[in-house]
Tab-separated table of C-alpha atoms in Angstrom:
chain	number	residue	atom	x	y	z
A	28	MET	CA	28.720	3.227	35.222
A	29	LYS	CA	28.113	6.557	36.975
A	30	GLN	CA	29.179	8.685	34.019
A	31	PRO	CA	26.481	7.438	31.577
A	32	HIS	CA	23.782	7.981	34.243
A	33	ALA	CA	25.125	11.476	34.966
A	34	HIS	CA	25.176	12.221	31.231
A	35	ILE	CA	21.544	11.036	30.789
A	36	THR	CA	20.380	13.041	33.832
A	37	PHE	CA	22.158	16.153	32.519
A	38	LEU	CA	20.477	15.707	29.107
A	39	PHE	CA	17.016	15.335	30.661
A	40	VAL	CA	17.482	18.455	32.795
A	41	THR	CA	18.814	20.444	29.802
A	42	LEU	CA	15.956	19.338	27.536
A	43	GLY	CA	13.448	20.177	30.287
A	44	ILE	CA	14.831	23.730	30.633
A	45	VAL	CA	14.858	24.206	26.810
A	46	ALA	CA	11.233	22.972	26.632
A	47	ILE	CA	10.114	25.508	29.285
A	48	LEU	CA	11.966	28.363	27.531
A	49	LEU	CA	10.418	27.446	24.146
A	50	LEU	CA	6.966	27.137	25.731
A	51	LEU	CA	7.277	30.698	27.106
A	52	THR	CA	8.665	31.966	23.759
A	53	ASP	CA	5.833	30.278	21.822
A	54	MET	CA	3.230	31.932	24.053
A	55	ALA	CA	4.982	35.290	23.627
A	56	THR	CA	5.034	34.955	19.810
A	57	GLY	CA	2.019	35.931	17.707
A	58	ASP	CA	0.478	38.881	15.861
A	59	THR	CA	1.931	41.087	18.586
A	60	PHE	CA	4.918	40.040	20.695
A	61	ILE	CA	4.171	39.900	24.412
A	62	PRO	CA	7.218	40.142	26.717
A	63	ILE	CA	8.169	36.815	28.300
A	64	SER	CA	8.047	38.474	31.736
A	65	LYS	CA	4.299	39.078	31.214
A	66	VAL	CA	3.786	35.505	30.004
A	67	TRP	CA	5.522	34.243	33.136
A	68	ALA	CA	3.394	36.549	35.313
A	69	VAL	CA	0.163	35.201	33.787
A	70	LEU	CA	1.223	31.544	34.143
A	71	THR	CA	2.350	31.985	37.761
A	72	GLY	CA	-0.665	34.077	38.819
A	73	GLY	CA	1.195	37.382	38.909
A	74	GLU	CA	-0.135	40.831	38.021
A	75	CYS	CA	-1.006	41.553	34.380
A	76	ASP	CA	-3.613	43.597	32.494
A	77	GLU	CA	-6.844	41.755	31.644
A	78	MET	CA	-6.500	42.033	27.848
A	79	THR	CA	-3.031	40.441	27.796
A	80	ARG	CA	-4.218	37.738	30.210
A	81	ASN	CA	-7.171	36.878	27.909
A	82	ILE	CA	-4.958	36.718	24.785
A	83	LEU	CA	-2.457	34.421	26.514
A	84	LEU	CA	-4.898	32.084	28.273
A	85	SER	CA	-7.791	31.980	25.791
A	86	ILE	CA	-5.861	31.852	22.501
A	87	ARG	CA	-2.118	31.244	22.777
A	88	PHE	CA	-2.098	28.813	25.702
A	89	VAL	CA	-4.434	26.408	23.860
A	90	ARG	CA	-2.290	26.519	20.702
A	91	VAL	CA	0.926	25.903	22.652
A	92	VAL	CA	-0.595	22.911	24.486
A	93	VAL	CA	-1.875	21.506	21.169
A	94	ALA	CA	1.607	21.928	19.617
A	95	GLY	CA	3.148	20.130	22.579
A	96	LEU	CA	0.647	17.257	22.398
A	97	ILE	CA	1.279	16.849	18.651
A	98	GLY	CA	5.055	16.739	19.144
A	99	ILE	CA	4.832	14.203	21.973
A	100	ALA	CA	2.169	11.960	20.361
A	101	LEU	CA	3.747	11.732	16.896
A	102	SER	CA	7.302	11.290	18.222
A	103	VAL	CA	6.396	8.427	20.570
A	104	SER	CA	4.312	6.770	17.825
A	105	GLY	CA	7.229	7.081	15.409
A	106	LEU	CA	9.620	5.502	17.920
A	107	GLN	CA	7.231	2.567	18.393
A	108	MET	CA	6.759	2.038	14.656
A	109	GLN	CA	10.522	2.147	13.968
A	110	THR	CA	11.131	-0.455	16.683
A	111	ILE	CA	8.297	-2.857	15.854
A	112	PHE	CA	9.038	-2.797	12.091
A	113	GLN	CA	12.838	-2.678	12.542
A	114	ASN	CA	12.834	0.108	9.948
A	115	PRO	CA	14.576	3.487	10.530
A	116	LEU	CA	12.253	5.155	7.981
A	117	ALA	CA	9.007	3.949	9.608
A	118	ASP	CA	6.719	6.747	10.827
A	119	PRO	CA	3.355	7.053	12.659
A	120	TYR	CA	1.462	7.219	9.356
A	121	LEU	CA	3.003	3.996	8.012
A	122	LEU	CA	-0.064	1.860	8.803
A	123	GLY	CA	-2.411	4.130	6.851
A	124	VAL	CA	-3.388	6.311	9.825
A	125	SER	CA	-3.168	9.557	7.835
A	126	SER	CA	-5.018	8.074	4.853
A	127	GLY	CA	-7.720	6.653	7.120
A	128	ALA	CA	-8.262	10.011	8.817
A	129	GLY	CA	-8.166	11.769	5.423
A	130	LEU	CA	-10.766	9.369	4.011
A	131	GLY	CA	-13.081	9.954	6.970
A	132	VAL	CA	-12.749	13.740	6.675
A	133	ALA	CA	-13.157	13.667	2.867
A	134	LEU	CA	-16.348	11.573	3.177
A	135	PHE	CA	-17.719	13.975	5.798
A	136	ILE	CA	-16.848	17.160	3.854
A	137	LEU	CA	-18.501	15.728	0.738
A	138	GLY	CA	-21.476	14.391	2.681
A	139	ALA	CA	-22.111	17.379	4.997
A	140	PRO	CA	-23.613	19.642	2.277
A	141	LEU	CA	-25.943	16.819	1.184
A	142	LEU	CA	-27.188	16.462	4.780
A	143	GLY	CA	-27.469	20.251	5.246
A	144	TRP	CA	-24.878	20.380	8.040
A	145	THR	CA	-22.880	23.255	6.530
A	146	ALA	CA	-25.333	25.695	8.123
A	147	PHE	CA	-24.063	24.638	11.576
A	148	PRO	CA	-20.351	25.532	11.990
A	149	LEU	CA	-20.067	23.758	15.387
A	150	LEU	CA	-21.557	20.553	13.987
A	151	GLN	CA	-19.211	20.775	10.996
A	152	SER	CA	-16.182	21.212	13.278
A	153	ILE	CA	-17.164	18.246	15.468
A	154	GLY	CA	-17.992	16.224	12.348
A	155	ILE	CA	-14.544	16.754	10.792
A	156	ILE	CA	-12.817	15.615	14.001
A	157	GLY	CA	-15.196	12.689	14.559
A	158	SER	CA	-14.986	11.470	10.966
A	159	GLY	CA	-11.167	11.707	11.034
A	160	TRP	CA	-11.040	9.631	14.211
A	161	ILE	CA	-13.491	7.017	12.873
A	162	GLY	CA	-11.500	6.746	9.622
A	163	THR	CA	-8.289	6.199	11.590
A	164	ALA	CA	-9.912	3.669	13.931
A	165	VAL	CA	-11.380	1.620	11.045
A	166	ILE	CA	-8.018	1.418	9.214
A	167	LEU	CA	-6.048	0.526	12.350
A	168	LEU	CA	-8.689	-1.979	13.503
A	169	GLY	CA	-8.295	-3.713	10.144
A	170	VAL	CA	-4.510	-3.718	10.497
A	171	ALA	CA	-4.760	-5.016	14.102
A	172	VAL	CA	-7.040	-7.896	12.980
A	173	ILE	CA	-4.620	-8.729	10.140
A	174	SER	CA	-1.635	-8.586	12.548
A	175	ARG	CA	-3.232	-11.254	14.741
A	176	LYS	CA	-3.503	-13.568	11.731
A	177	VAL	CA	-0.124	-12.778	10.144
A	178	LYS	CA	2.984	-14.071	11.904
A	179	ASN	CA	5.502	-12.026	9.905
A	180	ILE	CA	5.561	-8.299	10.750
A	181	LEU	CA	6.547	-7.524	7.140
A	182	GLY	CA	3.127	-8.844	6.058
A	183	VAL	CA	1.444	-6.391	8.454
A	184	LEU	CA	3.552	-3.556	7.015
A	185	ILE	CA	2.608	-4.431	3.410
A	186	MET	CA	-1.109	-4.674	4.308
A	187	GLY	CA	-0.966	-1.331	6.137
A	188	VAL	CA	0.745	0.429	3.221
A	189	MET	CA	-1.649	-1.091	0.674
A	190	THR	CA	-4.662	-0.057	2.784
A	191	GLY	CA	-3.235	3.475	2.884
A	192	TYR	CA	-2.880	3.521	-0.917
A	193	VAL	CA	-6.512	2.360	-1.394
A	194	ALA	CA	-7.756	5.036	1.027
A	195	GLY	CA	-5.592	7.628	-0.802
A	196	ALA	CA	-7.115	6.641	-4.166
A	197	ILE	CA	-10.659	7.018	-2.782
A	198	ILE	CA	-9.698	10.439	-1.351
A	199	GLN	CA	-8.526	11.573	-4.811
A	200	ILE	CA	-11.852	10.455	-6.348
A	201	LEU	CA	-13.766	12.367	-3.653
A	202	GLN	CA	-11.607	15.464	-4.219
A	203	TYR	CA	-12.319	15.282	-7.939
A	204	MET	CA	-16.073	15.192	-7.191
A	205	SER	CA	-15.953	18.014	-4.622
A	206	SER	CA	-16.858	21.647	-5.168
A	207	ALA	CA	-14.224	24.399	-4.807
A	208	GLU	CA	-15.492	25.280	-1.309
A	209	GLN	CA	-15.390	21.663	-0.078
A	210	LEU	CA	-11.957	21.219	-1.625
A	211	LYS	CA	-10.690	24.305	0.234
A	212	VAL	CA	-11.937	22.958	3.594
A	213	PHE	CA	-10.242	19.603	2.987
A	214	THR	CA	-6.990	21.228	1.782
A	215	LEU	CA	-6.828	23.442	4.901
A	216	TRP	CA	-7.326	20.364	7.099
A	217	SER	CA	-4.653	18.398	5.193
A	218	MET	CA	-2.096	21.217	5.648
A	219	GLY	CA	-2.130	20.722	9.404
A	220	SER	CA	-3.331	23.535	11.624
A	221	LEU	CA	-2.968	24.292	15.332
A	222	GLY	CA	-4.862	27.575	15.530
A	223	HIS	CA	-8.476	26.415	15.210
A	224	ILE	CA	-8.592	24.074	18.252
A	225	THR	CA	-10.862	25.369	21.041
A	226	MET	CA	-10.557	24.754	24.790
A	227	THR	CA	-13.514	22.321	24.589
A	228	GLN	CA	-11.821	20.314	21.814
A	229	LEU	CA	-8.552	20.367	23.780
A	230	ALA	CA	-10.424	18.941	26.780
A	231	ILE	CA	-11.306	15.931	24.581
A	232	MET	CA	-7.960	15.670	22.777
A	233	ALA	CA	-5.616	15.846	25.804
A	234	PRO	CA	-7.039	12.907	27.847
A	235	ILE	CA	-7.048	10.579	24.793
A	236	VAL	CA	-3.399	11.443	24.033
A	237	CYS	CA	-2.539	10.860	27.722
A	238	ILE	CA	-4.185	7.404	27.619
A	239	GLY	CA	-2.155	6.632	24.474
A	240	LEU	CA	1.038	7.679	26.298
A	241	VAL	CA	0.205	5.458	29.286
A	242	VAL	CA	-0.275	2.487	26.901
A	243	SER	CA	3.052	3.287	25.160
A	244	ILE	CA	4.845	3.420	28.551
A	245	ALA	CA	3.322	0.010	29.359
A	246	CYS	CA	4.911	-1.236	26.081
A	247	ILE	CA	8.491	-0.235	27.025
A	248	LYS	CA	9.545	-3.784	28.015
A	249	PRO	CA	8.074	-5.413	24.851
A	250	LEU	CA	9.743	-2.701	22.712
A	251	ASN	CA	13.122	-3.477	24.303
A	252	LEU	CA	12.642	-7.192	23.560
A	253	LEU	CA	11.617	-6.420	19.958
A	254	LEU	CA	14.943	-4.618	19.358
A	255	LEU	CA	16.527	-8.028	18.768
A	256	GLY	CA	13.685	-9.262	16.571
A	257	GLU	CA	10.409	-11.095	17.066
A	258	ASN	CA	12.028	-14.546	17.282
A	259	TYR	CA	14.196	-13.436	20.213
A	260	ALA	CA	11.191	-11.776	21.906
A	261	ARG	CA	9.187	-15.009	21.469
A	262	THR	CA	11.955	-17.118	23.057
A	263	MET	CA	11.941	-14.701	26.034
A	264	GLY	CA	8.275	-15.564	26.593
A	265	MET	CA	6.733	-12.419	25.099
A	266	ASN	CA	3.201	-12.652	23.707
A	267	ILE	CA	3.836	-11.180	20.237
A	268	LYS	CA	0.160	-10.778	19.239
A	269	ARG	CA	-0.786	-9.079	22.504
A	270	SER	CA	2.213	-6.734	22.390
A	271	ARG	CA	1.610	-5.813	18.734
A	272	THR	CA	-2.057	-5.074	19.484
A	273	LEU	CA	-1.120	-2.834	22.449
A	274	ILE	CA	1.429	-0.918	20.354
A	275	PHE	CA	-1.122	-0.457	17.535
A	276	ILE	CA	-3.757	0.728	20.057
A	277	SER	CA	-1.258	3.252	21.407
A	278	THR	CA	-0.484	4.446	17.855
A	279	ALA	CA	-4.214	4.739	17.081
A	280	LEU	CA	-4.867	6.816	20.212
A	281	LEU	CA	-1.818	9.058	19.742
A	282	THR	CA	-1.565	9.566	15.979
A	283	GLY	CA	-5.260	9.103	15.204
A	284	THR	CA	-6.373	11.742	17.715
A	285	VAL	CA	-3.742	14.288	16.648
A	286	THR	CA	-4.488	13.741	12.934
A	287	ALA	CA	-8.266	13.975	13.418
A	288	PHE	CA	-8.045	17.247	15.365
A	289	CYS	CA	-5.157	19.000	13.567
A	290	GLY	CA	-4.687	17.250	10.217
A	291	PRO	CA	-1.619	15.201	9.217
A	292	VAL	CA	1.572	16.813	10.540
A	293	GLY	CA	4.513	15.210	8.744
A	294	PHE	CA	8.149	14.409	9.551
A	295	ILE	CA	7.997	14.977	13.343
A	296	GLY	CA	7.274	11.304	14.048
A	297	LEU	CA	9.947	10.219	11.600
A	298	ALA	CA	12.771	12.613	12.554
A	299	VAL	CA	12.470	13.060	16.346
A	300	PRO	CA	13.216	9.418	17.381
A	301	HIS	CA	16.491	9.586	15.395
A	302	ILE	CA	17.450	12.905	17.006
A	303	THR	CA	16.725	11.373	20.444
A	304	ARG	CA	18.867	8.290	19.730
A	305	LEU	CA	21.687	10.589	18.565
A	306	LEU	CA	21.442	12.764	21.700
A	307	PHE	CA	21.262	9.945	24.254
A	308	ASN	CA	23.374	7.394	22.310
A	309	ASN	CA	21.131	4.739	23.845
A	310	ALA	CA	18.791	2.013	22.554
A	311	ASP	CA	16.971	1.374	25.865
A	312	HIS	CA	13.332	2.468	25.595
A	313	ARG	CA	13.308	3.314	29.318
A	314	VAL	CA	15.530	6.233	28.264
A	315	LEU	CA	14.250	6.715	24.696
A	316	VAL	CA	10.522	7.062	25.489
A	317	PRO	CA	10.874	9.962	28.010
A	318	GLY	CA	13.689	11.397	25.861
A	319	THR	CA	11.478	11.290	22.766
A	320	ILE	CA	8.632	12.963	24.699
A	321	LEU	CA	10.903	15.908	25.573
A	322	THR	CA	12.588	16.118	22.145
A	323	GLY	CA	9.204	15.912	20.354
A	324	LEU	CA	7.824	18.679	22.579
A	325	ILE	CA	10.849	20.892	21.840
A	326	GLY	CA	10.756	20.147	18.089
A	327	MET	CA	7.080	20.961	17.673
A	328	LEU	CA	7.244	24.138	19.788
A	329	LEU	CA	10.191	25.325	17.667
A	330	CYS	CA	8.247	24.589	14.449
A	331	ASP	CA	5.206	26.447	15.810
A	332	ILE	CA	7.288	29.528	16.710
A	333	ILE	CA	8.771	29.635	13.171
A	334	ALA	CA	5.337	28.996	11.569
A	335	LYS	CA	3.794	31.918	13.496
A	336	LYS	CA	6.745	34.179	12.741
A	337	PHE	CA	6.489	33.656	8.959
A	338	LEU	CA	2.680	33.063	8.852
A	339	LEU	CA	3.091	29.621	7.246
A	340	PRO	CA	1.279	26.277	7.770
A	341	VAL	CA	3.122	24.262	10.417
A	342	ASN	CA	3.450	21.304	8.003
A	343	CYS	CA	5.814	23.347	5.789
A	344	ILE	CA	8.137	24.001	8.737
A	345	THR	CA	8.124	20.398	10.026
A	346	ALA	CA	9.039	19.222	6.505
A	347	LEU	CA	11.887	21.741	6.125
A	348	LEU	CA	13.350	20.802	9.519
A	349	GLY	CA	12.637	17.068	9.192
A	350	VAL	CA	14.013	16.375	5.707
A	351	PRO	CA	17.724	16.958	6.626
A	352	VAL	CA	17.363	14.400	9.445
A	353	ILE	CA	15.818	11.831	7.066
A	354	LEU	CA	18.610	12.400	4.506
A	355	TRP	CA	21.155	11.883	7.292
A	356	VAL	CA	19.471	8.575	8.295
A	357	ILE	CA	19.465	7.349	4.666
A	358	ALA	CA	23.119	8.380	4.181
A	359	LYS	CA	24.109	6.650	7.433
A	360	ASN	CA	22.312	3.440	6.447
A	361	LEU	CA	23.962	3.500	3.026
A	362	ARG	CA	27.332	3.974	4.799
A	363	ILE	CA	27.884	7.307	3.010
A	364	ILE	CA	28.688	8.846	6.379
A	365	LYS	CA	30.026	7.147	9.494
């Protein structure tokens, strides 16, 4: 029994070291490369010129923290969704989270010019985030209410997907009615961006994501019981409705917040849980949840470094790195590979 524990401990330590190295590399990467020694000096309170210190702490540090929060939030949400729906291709956006946030943002972008809010950039920025969060909350509240009425989890899945399709159709109508300028704002949001988040917005985003993580950690035992299906979990005395609601609340806080602030960032939540399972060769969520947190952090930091290097939207990079993992999962489930 000692060997598996030693192996898991070694993996956690290794992933922790890789995460720190990537965090330093991400802060060093940008328009101009700053030596990692200077980054380390700034973070540890060492000596460094004022200009470099300002660039690292005021601009790059915020972006790196945002990237880390996105990776952690989406990965943990994806793990929860794959477990509760017993579906390896389930992701954080499965319940219509992305469509709900998109609908909220689309309604705001179309409505802001009519209300004269475009003259106030700060109000517009807050409005986009707020409307995205409200859109997410409304969709997930609807799904949570349905889940309390529906006994079969498949019914919840179908309702969530259908709700997402309806929201997507309304978004397309709103896009068709929008002006070129409004369309550009919405398109930029939908591409997923890490660079526009301010320290004030981060101060709002980080605590909400942390609360979502605390809720997801509280759901570890129910998630382990759900691995063998809802009927088994019910016979073990688990309150299915309460556990489902808690998991959906966690998903709303994690995915909803990230999507509202940064736009929908695809494939991370779908691919990272599978990478974590492959690394740890373990189905226990007491191992998978912290493992997914570290792997999601590493994955998103890596994507951010590549995105900055090639001046591309981060969504393009997450898709390019995530698709091979998804193809592997499909091939494995179809028994194409062992």
